[in-house]
């Protein structure tokens, strides 16, 4: 299967948009954890129409003109990971959810670590809003794109960043 990649600049750094031509399979910040190890087969700068739509949607997002993305997504992952990622899409713009609350919503209250691992492996940053998941005391924990980006995305979305938000590593 061919995978296409387009690199674009954003206010938070370079982003790689990856698709199979009909659905997005990845959206990665430069230098983010869990970036695919082998990209040698990716067809660069082919710019399928889907990539143009994605660039437009991201541009609108970064200036605050969109609340949701209407793009076809096909993230590769385990059944458990996909369940977690689906639940992430239900967190509204400007909202946050603790890892423990996410685990409870999924009916697995004792699986907070597994939930955190699945959130961290999300291949579609921003589009599947894993940045909206925080520590139960308001700590900004774990974001594959970096905690500075996580804080910036939450601020951009109007999440109530207060003194309770602390960047912890």
PDB file of C-alpha atoms in Angstrom:
ATOM      1  CA  UNK A   1       0.000   0.000   0.000  1.00  0.00           C
ATOM      2  CA  UNK A   2       1.326   3.426  -0.916  1.00  0.00           C
ATOM      3  CA  UNK A   3       1.581   6.053   1.781  1.00  0.00           C
ATOM      4  CA  UNK A   4       1.830   9.711   0.853  1.00  0.00           C
ATOM      5  CA  UNK A   5       3.423  12.415   2.983  1.00  0.00           C
ATOM      6  CA  UNK A   6       3.274  16.181   2.848  1.00  0.00           C
ATOM      7  CA  UNK A   7       5.302  18.354   5.219  1.00  0.00           C
ATOM      8  CA  UNK A   8       3.799  21.667   6.290  1.00  0.00           C
ATOM      9  CA  UNK A   9       4.829  24.418   8.658  1.00  0.00           C
ATOM     10  CA  UNK A  10       2.559  25.269  11.577  1.00  0.00           C
ATOM     11  CA  UNK A  11       2.768  27.719  14.470  1.00  0.00           C
ATOM     12  CA  UNK A  12       4.032  24.784  16.568  1.00  0.00           C
ATOM     13  CA  UNK A  13       6.605  23.459  14.114  1.00  0.00           C
ATOM     14  CA  UNK A  14       6.750  21.246  11.069  1.00  0.00           C
ATOM     15  CA  UNK A  15       3.979  18.640  10.671  1.00  0.00           C
ATOM     16  CA  UNK A  16       4.014  15.509   8.513  1.00  0.00           C
ATOM     17  CA  UNK A  17       0.615  14.636   7.028  1.00  0.00           C
ATOM     18  CA  UNK A  18       0.466  10.960   6.038  1.00  0.00           C
ATOM     19  CA  UNK A  19      -2.306   9.198   4.129  1.00  0.00           C
ATOM     20  CA  UNK A  20      -3.065   6.182   2.006  1.00  0.00           C
ATOM     21  CA  UNK A  21      -4.626   8.550  -0.525  1.00  0.00           C
ATOM     22  CA  UNK A  22      -8.183   8.149   0.748  1.00  0.00           C
ATOM     23  CA  UNK A  23      -7.801   8.460   4.534  1.00  0.00           C
ATOM     24  CA  UNK A  24      -5.296  10.033   6.906  1.00  0.00           C
ATOM     25  CA  UNK A  25      -3.086   7.522   8.684  1.00  0.00           C
ATOM     26  CA  UNK A  26      -0.739   9.896  10.490  1.00  0.00           C
ATOM     27  CA  UNK A  27      -0.250  13.489  11.532  1.00  0.00           C
ATOM     28  CA  UNK A  28       3.047  13.947  13.337  1.00  0.00           C
ATOM     29  CA  UNK A  29       4.962  16.893  14.703  1.00  0.00           C
ATOM     30  CA  UNK A  30       8.622  16.917  13.755  1.00  0.00           C
ATOM     31  CA  UNK A  31      10.586  15.099  16.439  1.00  0.00           C
ATOM     32  CA  UNK A  32       7.583  13.606  18.173  1.00  0.00           C
ATOM     33  CA  UNK A  33       7.792  10.268  19.952  1.00  0.00           C
ATOM     34  CA  UNK A  34       6.462   7.239  18.103  1.00  0.00           C
ATOM     35  CA  UNK A  35       7.141   8.736  14.676  1.00  0.00           C
ATOM     36  CA  UNK A  36       7.278   5.731  12.314  1.00  0.00           C
ATOM     37  CA  UNK A  37      10.788   4.309  12.103  1.00  0.00           C
ATOM     38  CA  UNK A  38      10.677   3.402   8.413  1.00  0.00           C
ATOM     39  CA  UNK A  39       9.478   6.168   6.123  1.00  0.00           C
ATOM     40  CA  UNK A  40      11.546   5.120   3.108  1.00  0.00           C
ATOM     41  CA  UNK A  41       8.461   3.933   1.221  1.00  0.00           C
ATOM     42  CA  UNK A  42       6.513   7.148   1.735  1.00  0.00           C
ATOM     43  CA  UNK A  43       5.851   9.075  -1.456  1.00  0.00           C
ATOM     44  CA  UNK A  44       6.863  12.627  -0.668  1.00  0.00           C
ATOM     45  CA  UNK A  45       5.064  15.777  -1.708  1.00  0.00           C
ATOM     46  CA  UNK A  46       2.601  13.950  -3.949  1.00  0.00           C
ATOM     47  CA  UNK A  47      -0.088  16.129  -2.318  1.00  0.00           C
ATOM     48  CA  UNK A  48      -3.260  14.106  -2.850  1.00  0.00           C
ATOM     49  CA  UNK A  49      -6.428  16.195  -2.605  1.00  0.00           C
ATOM     50  CA  UNK A  50      -6.874  14.898   0.933  1.00  0.00           C
ATOM     51  CA  UNK A  51      -3.604  16.555   1.961  1.00  0.00           C
ATOM     52  CA  UNK A  52      -4.781  19.888   0.563  1.00  0.00           C
ATOM     53  CA  UNK A  53      -7.996  19.570   2.592  1.00  0.00           C
ATOM     54  CA  UNK A  54      -5.963  18.698   5.677  1.00  0.00           C
ATOM     55  CA  UNK A  55      -3.651  21.682   5.253  1.00  0.00           C
ATOM     56  CA  UNK A  56      -6.716  23.938   4.915  1.00  0.00           C
ATOM     57  CA  UNK A  57      -8.332  22.380   8.007  1.00  0.00           C
ATOM     58  CA  UNK A  58      -5.142  22.810  10.042  1.00  0.00           C
ATOM     59  CA  UNK A  59      -4.805  26.420   8.906  1.00  0.00           C
ATOM     60  CA  UNK A  60      -8.361  27.081  10.085  1.00  0.00           C
ATOM     61  CA  UNK A  61      -7.688  25.261  13.349  1.00  0.00           C
ATOM     62  CA  UNK A  62      -4.607  27.305  14.164  1.00  0.00           C
ATOM     63  CA  UNK A  63      -6.517  30.580  13.713  1.00  0.00           C
ATOM     64  CA  UNK A  64      -9.448  29.310  15.793  1.00  0.00           C
ATOM     65  CA  UNK A  65     -11.949  28.923  12.943  1.00  0.00           C
ATOM     66  CA  UNK A  66     -12.901  25.280  13.375  1.00  0.00           C
ATOM     67  CA  UNK A  67     -14.312  23.170  16.169  1.00  0.00           C
ATOM     68  CA  UNK A  68     -13.974  19.805  14.462  1.00  0.00           C
ATOM     69  CA  UNK A  69     -12.313  18.108  11.555  1.00  0.00           C
ATOM     70  CA  UNK A  70     -14.344  16.460   8.815  1.00  0.00           C
ATOM     71  CA  UNK A  71     -11.554  14.320   7.418  1.00  0.00           C
ATOM     72  CA  UNK A  72     -11.443  10.561   6.841  1.00  0.00           C
ATOM     73  CA  UNK A  73      -9.176   8.922   9.433  1.00  0.00           C
ATOM     74  CA  UNK A  74      -7.675   5.411   9.452  1.00  0.00           C
ATOM     75  CA  UNK A  75      -5.286   5.160  12.377  1.00  0.00           C
ATOM     76  CA  UNK A  76      -3.539   1.796  12.632  1.00  0.00           C
ATOM     77  CA  UNK A  77      -3.619   0.324  16.108  1.00  0.00           C
ATOM     78  CA  UNK A  78      -4.918  -2.441  18.307  1.00  0.00           C
ATOM     79  CA  UNK A  79      -8.626  -2.754  19.031  1.00  0.00           C
ATOM     80  CA  UNK A  80      -7.989  -1.312  22.516  1.00  0.00           C
ATOM     81  CA  UNK A  81      -6.024   1.645  21.125  1.00  0.00           C
ATOM     82  CA  UNK A  82      -8.758   2.404  18.596  1.00  0.00           C
ATOM     83  CA  UNK A  83     -11.389   2.319  21.378  1.00  0.00           C
ATOM     84  CA  UNK A  84      -9.334   4.851  23.344  1.00  0.00           C
ATOM     85  CA  UNK A  85      -8.807   7.059  20.281  1.00  0.00           C
ATOM     86  CA  UNK A  86     -12.539   7.014  19.505  1.00  0.00           C
ATOM     87  CA  UNK A  87     -13.261   8.197  23.046  1.00  0.00           C
ATOM     88  CA  UNK A  88     -10.703  11.009  22.649  1.00  0.00           C
ATOM     89  CA  UNK A  89     -12.718  12.372  19.737  1.00  0.00           C
ATOM     90  CA  UNK A  90     -15.635  12.932  22.151  1.00  0.00           C
ATOM     91  CA  UNK A  91     -13.646  15.437  24.258  1.00  0.00           C
ATOM     92  CA  UNK A  92     -14.862  18.840  23.063  1.00  0.00           C
ATOM     93  CA  UNK A  93     -12.584  21.671  21.991  1.00  0.00           C
ATOM     94  CA  UNK A  94     -11.658  23.652  25.075  1.00  0.00           C
ATOM     95  CA  UNK A  95     -12.297  20.656  27.305  1.00  0.00           C
ATOM     96  CA  UNK A  96      -9.974  18.290  29.109  1.00  0.00           C
ATOM     97  CA  UNK A  97     -10.314  14.873  30.674  1.00  0.00           C
ATOM     98  CA  UNK A  98      -8.098  13.114  33.215  1.00  0.00           C
ATOM     99  CA  UNK A  99      -6.519   9.793  32.278  1.00  0.00           C
ATOM    100  CA  UNK A 100      -8.427   8.186  35.168  1.00  0.00           C
ATOM    101  CA  UNK A 101     -11.729   9.642  33.901  1.00  0.00           C
ATOM    102  CA  UNK A 102     -10.977   8.301  30.430  1.00  0.00           C
ATOM    103  CA  UNK A 103     -10.287   4.861  31.910  1.00  0.00           C
ATOM    104  CA  UNK A 104     -13.607   4.985  33.775  1.00  0.00           C
ATOM    105  CA  UNK A 105     -15.494   6.035  30.625  1.00  0.00           C
ATOM    106  CA  UNK A 106     -14.058   3.011  28.847  1.00  0.00           C
ATOM    107  CA  UNK A 107     -15.149   0.704  31.678  1.00  0.00           C
ATOM    108  CA  UNK A 108     -11.548  -0.031  32.662  1.00  0.00           C
ATOM    109  CA  UNK A 109     -10.948   2.103  35.777  1.00  0.00           C
ATOM    110  CA  UNK A 110      -7.843   0.161  36.800  1.00  0.00           C
ATOM    111  CA  UNK A 111      -6.223   0.481  33.354  1.00  0.00           C
ATOM    112  CA  UNK A 112      -4.965   4.053  33.629  1.00  0.00           C
ATOM    113  CA  UNK A 113      -1.442   3.102  32.495  1.00  0.00           C
ATOM    114  CA  UNK A 114      -2.740   1.187  29.481  1.00  0.00           C
ATOM    115  CA  UNK A 115      -4.960   4.160  28.657  1.00  0.00           C
ATOM    116  CA  UNK A 116      -1.950   6.480  28.895  1.00  0.00           C
ATOM    117  CA  UNK A 117       0.048   4.228  26.600  1.00  0.00           C
ATOM    118  CA  UNK A 118      -2.757   4.139  24.019  1.00  0.00           C
ATOM    119  CA  UNK A 119      -3.167   7.929  24.203  1.00  0.00           C
ATOM    120  CA  UNK A 120       0.577   8.350  23.655  1.00  0.00           C
ATOM    121  CA  UNK A 121       0.533   6.084  20.587  1.00  0.00           C
ATOM    122  CA  UNK A 122      -2.150   8.134  18.823  1.00  0.00           C
ATOM    123  CA  UNK A 123      -0.825   8.554  15.259  1.00  0.00           C
ATOM    124  CA  UNK A 124      -3.119  11.476  14.396  1.00  0.00           C
ATOM    125  CA  UNK A 125      -2.059  14.346  16.662  1.00  0.00           C
ATOM    126  CA  UNK A 126      -4.508  17.246  16.817  1.00  0.00           C
ATOM    127  CA  UNK A 127      -7.089  15.390  14.677  1.00  0.00           C
ATOM    128  CA  UNK A 128      -7.620  12.841  17.450  1.00  0.00           C
ATOM    129  CA  UNK A 129      -7.184  15.235  20.374  1.00  0.00           C
ATOM    130  CA  UNK A 130      -4.925  13.322  22.756  1.00  0.00           C
ATOM    131  CA  UNK A 131      -3.580  16.678  23.979  1.00  0.00           C
ATOM    132  CA  UNK A 132      -6.861  17.125  25.880  1.00  0.00           C
ATOM    133  CA  UNK A 133      -6.008  14.331  28.333  1.00  0.00           C
ATOM    134  CA  UNK A 134      -4.352  15.552  31.526  1.00  0.00           C
ATOM    135  CA  UNK A 135      -3.347  14.293  34.958  1.00  0.00           C
ATOM    136  CA  UNK A 136      -6.085  14.100  37.578  1.00  0.00           C
ATOM    137  CA  UNK A 137      -4.652  17.093  39.507  1.00  0.00           C
ATOM    138  CA  UNK A 138      -4.463  19.232  36.391  1.00  0.00           C
ATOM    139  CA  UNK A 139      -0.881  18.308  35.497  1.00  0.00           C
ATOM    140  CA  UNK A 140      -0.017  18.375  31.811  1.00  0.00           C
ATOM    141  CA  UNK A 141       1.423  14.900  31.498  1.00  0.00           C
ATOM    142  CA  UNK A 142       2.722  12.989  28.537  1.00  0.00           C
ATOM    143  CA  UNK A 143       2.335  14.271  25.019  1.00  0.00           C
ATOM    144  CA  UNK A 144       4.265  12.679  22.169  1.00  0.00           C
ATOM    145  CA  UNK A 145       4.686  16.095  20.539  1.00  0.00           C
ATOM    146  CA  UNK A 146       6.093  17.620  23.739  1.00  0.00           C
ATOM    147  CA  UNK A 147       4.476  19.287  26.720  1.00  0.00           C
ATOM    148  CA  UNK A 148       5.088  22.798  25.393  1.00  0.00           C
ATOM    149  CA  UNK A 149       2.993  21.945  22.326  1.00  0.00           C
ATOM    150  CA  UNK A 150       0.327  20.333  24.507  1.00  0.00           C
ATOM    151  CA  UNK A 151       0.006  23.511  26.576  1.00  0.00           C
ATOM    152  CA  UNK A 152      -0.076  25.642  23.404  1.00  0.00           C
ATOM    153  CA  UNK A 153      -2.826  23.488  21.847  1.00  0.00           C
ATOM    154  CA  UNK A 154      -4.943  23.659  24.996  1.00  0.00           C
ATOM    155  CA  UNK A 155      -4.486  27.429  25.177  1.00  0.00           C
ATOM    156  CA  UNK A 156      -5.367  27.775  21.476  1.00  0.00           C
ATOM    157  CA  UNK A 157      -8.567  25.802  22.063  1.00  0.00           C
ATOM    158  CA  UNK A 158      -9.561  27.950  25.010  1.00  0.00           C
ATOM    159  CA  UNK A 159      -9.113  25.305  27.690  1.00  0.00           C
ATOM    160  CA  UNK A 160      -9.209  26.997  31.082  1.00  0.00           C
ATOM    161  CA  UNK A 161      -5.476  27.056  31.759  1.00  0.00           C
ATOM    162  CA  UNK A 162      -5.210  28.029  35.378  1.00  0.00           C
ATOM    163  CA  UNK A 163      -2.677  27.678  38.108  1.00  0.00           C
ATOM    164  CA  UNK A 164      -3.845  24.087  38.478  1.00  0.00           C
ATOM    165  CA  UNK A 165      -2.169  23.279  35.163  1.00  0.00           C
ATOM    166  CA  UNK A 166       1.415  22.329  35.762  1.00  0.00           C
ATOM    167  CA  UNK A 167       3.798  20.956  33.209  1.00  0.00           C
ATOM    168  CA  UNK A 168       5.365  17.861  34.758  1.00  0.00           C
ATOM    169  CA  UNK A 169       7.770  15.367  33.303  1.00  0.00           C
TER     170      UNK A 169
END
